[in-house]
PDB file of C-alpha atoms in Angstrom:
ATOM      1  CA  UNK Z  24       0.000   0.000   0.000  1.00 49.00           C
ATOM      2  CA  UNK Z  25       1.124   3.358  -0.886  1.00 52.00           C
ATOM      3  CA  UNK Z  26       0.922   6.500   0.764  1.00 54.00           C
ATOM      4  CA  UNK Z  27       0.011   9.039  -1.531  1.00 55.00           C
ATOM      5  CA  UNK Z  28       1.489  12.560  -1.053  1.00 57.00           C
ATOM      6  CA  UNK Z  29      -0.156  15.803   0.783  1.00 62.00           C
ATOM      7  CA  UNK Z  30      -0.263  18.887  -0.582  1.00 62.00           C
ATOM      8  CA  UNK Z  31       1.962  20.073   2.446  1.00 60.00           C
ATOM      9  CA  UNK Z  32       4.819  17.334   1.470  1.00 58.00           C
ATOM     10  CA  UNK Z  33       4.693  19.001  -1.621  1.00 57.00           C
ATOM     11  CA  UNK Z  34       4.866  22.436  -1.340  1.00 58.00           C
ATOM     12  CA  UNK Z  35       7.581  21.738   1.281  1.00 55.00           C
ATOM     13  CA  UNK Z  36       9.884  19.567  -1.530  1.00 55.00           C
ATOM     14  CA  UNK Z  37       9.069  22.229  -3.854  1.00 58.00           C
ATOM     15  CA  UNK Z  38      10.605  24.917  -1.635  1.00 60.00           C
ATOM     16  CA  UNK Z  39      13.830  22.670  -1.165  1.00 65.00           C
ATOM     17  CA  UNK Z  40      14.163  22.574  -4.936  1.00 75.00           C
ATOM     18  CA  UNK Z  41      16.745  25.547  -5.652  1.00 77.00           C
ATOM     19  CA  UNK Z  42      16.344  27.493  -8.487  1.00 85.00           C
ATOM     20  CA  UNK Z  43      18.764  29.261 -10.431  1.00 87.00           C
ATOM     21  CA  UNK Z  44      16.752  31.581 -12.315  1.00 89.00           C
ATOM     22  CA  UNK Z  45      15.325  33.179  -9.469  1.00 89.00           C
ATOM     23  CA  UNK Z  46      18.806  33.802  -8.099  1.00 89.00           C
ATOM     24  CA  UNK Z  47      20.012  35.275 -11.574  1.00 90.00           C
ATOM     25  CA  UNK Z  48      17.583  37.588 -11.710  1.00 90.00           C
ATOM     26  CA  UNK Z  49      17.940  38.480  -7.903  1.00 89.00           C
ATOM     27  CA  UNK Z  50      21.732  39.265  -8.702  1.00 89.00           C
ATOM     28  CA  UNK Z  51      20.865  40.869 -12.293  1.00 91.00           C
ATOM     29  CA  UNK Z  52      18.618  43.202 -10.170  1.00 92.00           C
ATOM     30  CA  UNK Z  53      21.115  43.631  -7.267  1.00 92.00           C
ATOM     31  CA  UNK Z  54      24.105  44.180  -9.284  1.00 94.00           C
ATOM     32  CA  UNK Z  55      25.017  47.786  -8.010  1.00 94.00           C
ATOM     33  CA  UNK Z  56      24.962  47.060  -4.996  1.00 94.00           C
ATOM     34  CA  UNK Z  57      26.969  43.606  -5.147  1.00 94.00           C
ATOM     35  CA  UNK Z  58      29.618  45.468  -6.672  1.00 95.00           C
ATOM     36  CA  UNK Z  59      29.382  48.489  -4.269  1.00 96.00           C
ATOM     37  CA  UNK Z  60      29.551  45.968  -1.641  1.00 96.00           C
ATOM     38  CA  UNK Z  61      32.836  43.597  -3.544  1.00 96.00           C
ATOM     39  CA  UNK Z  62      34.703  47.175  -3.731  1.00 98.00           C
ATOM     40  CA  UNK Z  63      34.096  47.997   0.114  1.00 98.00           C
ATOM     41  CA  UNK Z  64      35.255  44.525   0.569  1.00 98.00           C
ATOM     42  CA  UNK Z  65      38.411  44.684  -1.281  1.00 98.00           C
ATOM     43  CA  UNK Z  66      39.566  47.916   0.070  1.00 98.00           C
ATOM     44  CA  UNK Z  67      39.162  46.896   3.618  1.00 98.00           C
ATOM     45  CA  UNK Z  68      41.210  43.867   3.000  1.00 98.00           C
ATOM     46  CA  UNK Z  69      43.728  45.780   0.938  1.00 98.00           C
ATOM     47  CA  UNK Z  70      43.793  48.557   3.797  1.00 98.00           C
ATOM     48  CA  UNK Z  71      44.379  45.702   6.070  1.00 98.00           C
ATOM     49  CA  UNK Z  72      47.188  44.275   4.217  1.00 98.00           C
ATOM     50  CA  UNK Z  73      48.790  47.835   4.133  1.00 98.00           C
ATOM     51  CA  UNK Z  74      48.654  48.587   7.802  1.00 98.00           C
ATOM     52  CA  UNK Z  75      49.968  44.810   8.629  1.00 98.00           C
ATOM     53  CA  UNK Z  76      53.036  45.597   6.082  1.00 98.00           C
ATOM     54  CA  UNK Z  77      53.649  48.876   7.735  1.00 98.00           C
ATOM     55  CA  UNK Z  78      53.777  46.946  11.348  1.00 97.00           C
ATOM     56  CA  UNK Z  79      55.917  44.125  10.617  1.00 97.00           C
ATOM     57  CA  UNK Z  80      58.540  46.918   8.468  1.00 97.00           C
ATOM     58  CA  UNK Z  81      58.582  48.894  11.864  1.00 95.00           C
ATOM     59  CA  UNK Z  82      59.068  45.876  13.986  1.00 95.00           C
ATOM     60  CA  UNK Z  83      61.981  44.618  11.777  1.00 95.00           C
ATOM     61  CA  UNK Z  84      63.649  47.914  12.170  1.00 92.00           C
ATOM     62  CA  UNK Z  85      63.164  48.063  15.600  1.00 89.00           C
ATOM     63  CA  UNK Z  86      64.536  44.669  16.082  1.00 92.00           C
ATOM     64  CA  UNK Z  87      67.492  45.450  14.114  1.00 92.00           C
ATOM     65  CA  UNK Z  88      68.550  48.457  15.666  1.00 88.00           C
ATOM     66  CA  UNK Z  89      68.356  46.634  19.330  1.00 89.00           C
ATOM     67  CA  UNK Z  90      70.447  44.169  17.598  1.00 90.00           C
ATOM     68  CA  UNK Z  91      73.205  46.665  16.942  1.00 88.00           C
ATOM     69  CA  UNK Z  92      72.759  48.362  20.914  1.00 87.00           C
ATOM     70  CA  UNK Z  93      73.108  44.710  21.658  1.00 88.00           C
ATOM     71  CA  UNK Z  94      76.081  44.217  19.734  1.00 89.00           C
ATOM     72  CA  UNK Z  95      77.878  47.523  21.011  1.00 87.00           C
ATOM     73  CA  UNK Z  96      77.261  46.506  24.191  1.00 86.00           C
ATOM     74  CA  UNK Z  97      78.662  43.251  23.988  1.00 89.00           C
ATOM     75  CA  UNK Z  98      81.908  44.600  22.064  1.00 88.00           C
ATOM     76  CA  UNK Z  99      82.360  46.482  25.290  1.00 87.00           C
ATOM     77  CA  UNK Z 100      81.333  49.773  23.435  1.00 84.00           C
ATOM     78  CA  UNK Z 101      79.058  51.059  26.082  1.00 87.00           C
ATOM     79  CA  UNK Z 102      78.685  54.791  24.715  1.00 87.00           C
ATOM     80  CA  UNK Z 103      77.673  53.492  21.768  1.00 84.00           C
ATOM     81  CA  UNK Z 104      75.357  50.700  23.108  1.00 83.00           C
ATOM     82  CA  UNK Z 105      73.819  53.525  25.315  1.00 85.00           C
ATOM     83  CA  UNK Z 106      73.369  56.150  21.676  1.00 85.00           C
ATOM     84  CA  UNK Z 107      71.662  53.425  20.051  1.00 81.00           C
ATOM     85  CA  UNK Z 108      69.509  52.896  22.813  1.00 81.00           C
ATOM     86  CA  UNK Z 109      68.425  55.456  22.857  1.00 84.00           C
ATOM     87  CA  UNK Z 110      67.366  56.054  19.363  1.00 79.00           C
ATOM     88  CA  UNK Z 111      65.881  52.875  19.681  1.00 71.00           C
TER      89      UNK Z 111
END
């Protein structure tokens, strides 16, 4: 025996169907702001990558000029250990 289908069952496999026209002409419709919102996207993440640079270049030079205070001060070059210090 088979149990035929309600109308509920149906309209609920119906709405699990996806359908690519619909979302086409969604997109087709919404295309200004998709892009506005692709553009705001990109320039965060490009702003982001910018900053990041900028923060790792000054850390480098900061670790390289503690590098030479260290190395003064190890030579036994303590006024210069102590200038460098204090530009770092």
């Amino acid at each position: 025996m088979t149990k035929a289908k309600s109308p509920a069952a149906a309209a609920v496999a119906a709405a699990d169907e996806f359908d690519v026209e619909t979302v086409m002409d969604h997109l087709a419709t919404r295309k200004r702001e998709l892009s506005i919102g692709a553009i705001v996207v990109v320039v965060i993440a490009g702003g982001l990558l910018l900053w990041r640079l900028s923060v790792n270049q000054k850390n480098d030079r900061a670790e390289q000029a503690l590098t030479l205070a260290t190395n003064a001060l190890y030579a036994g070059n303590r006024p210069l250990a102590s200038t460098e210090l204090q530009q770092v």
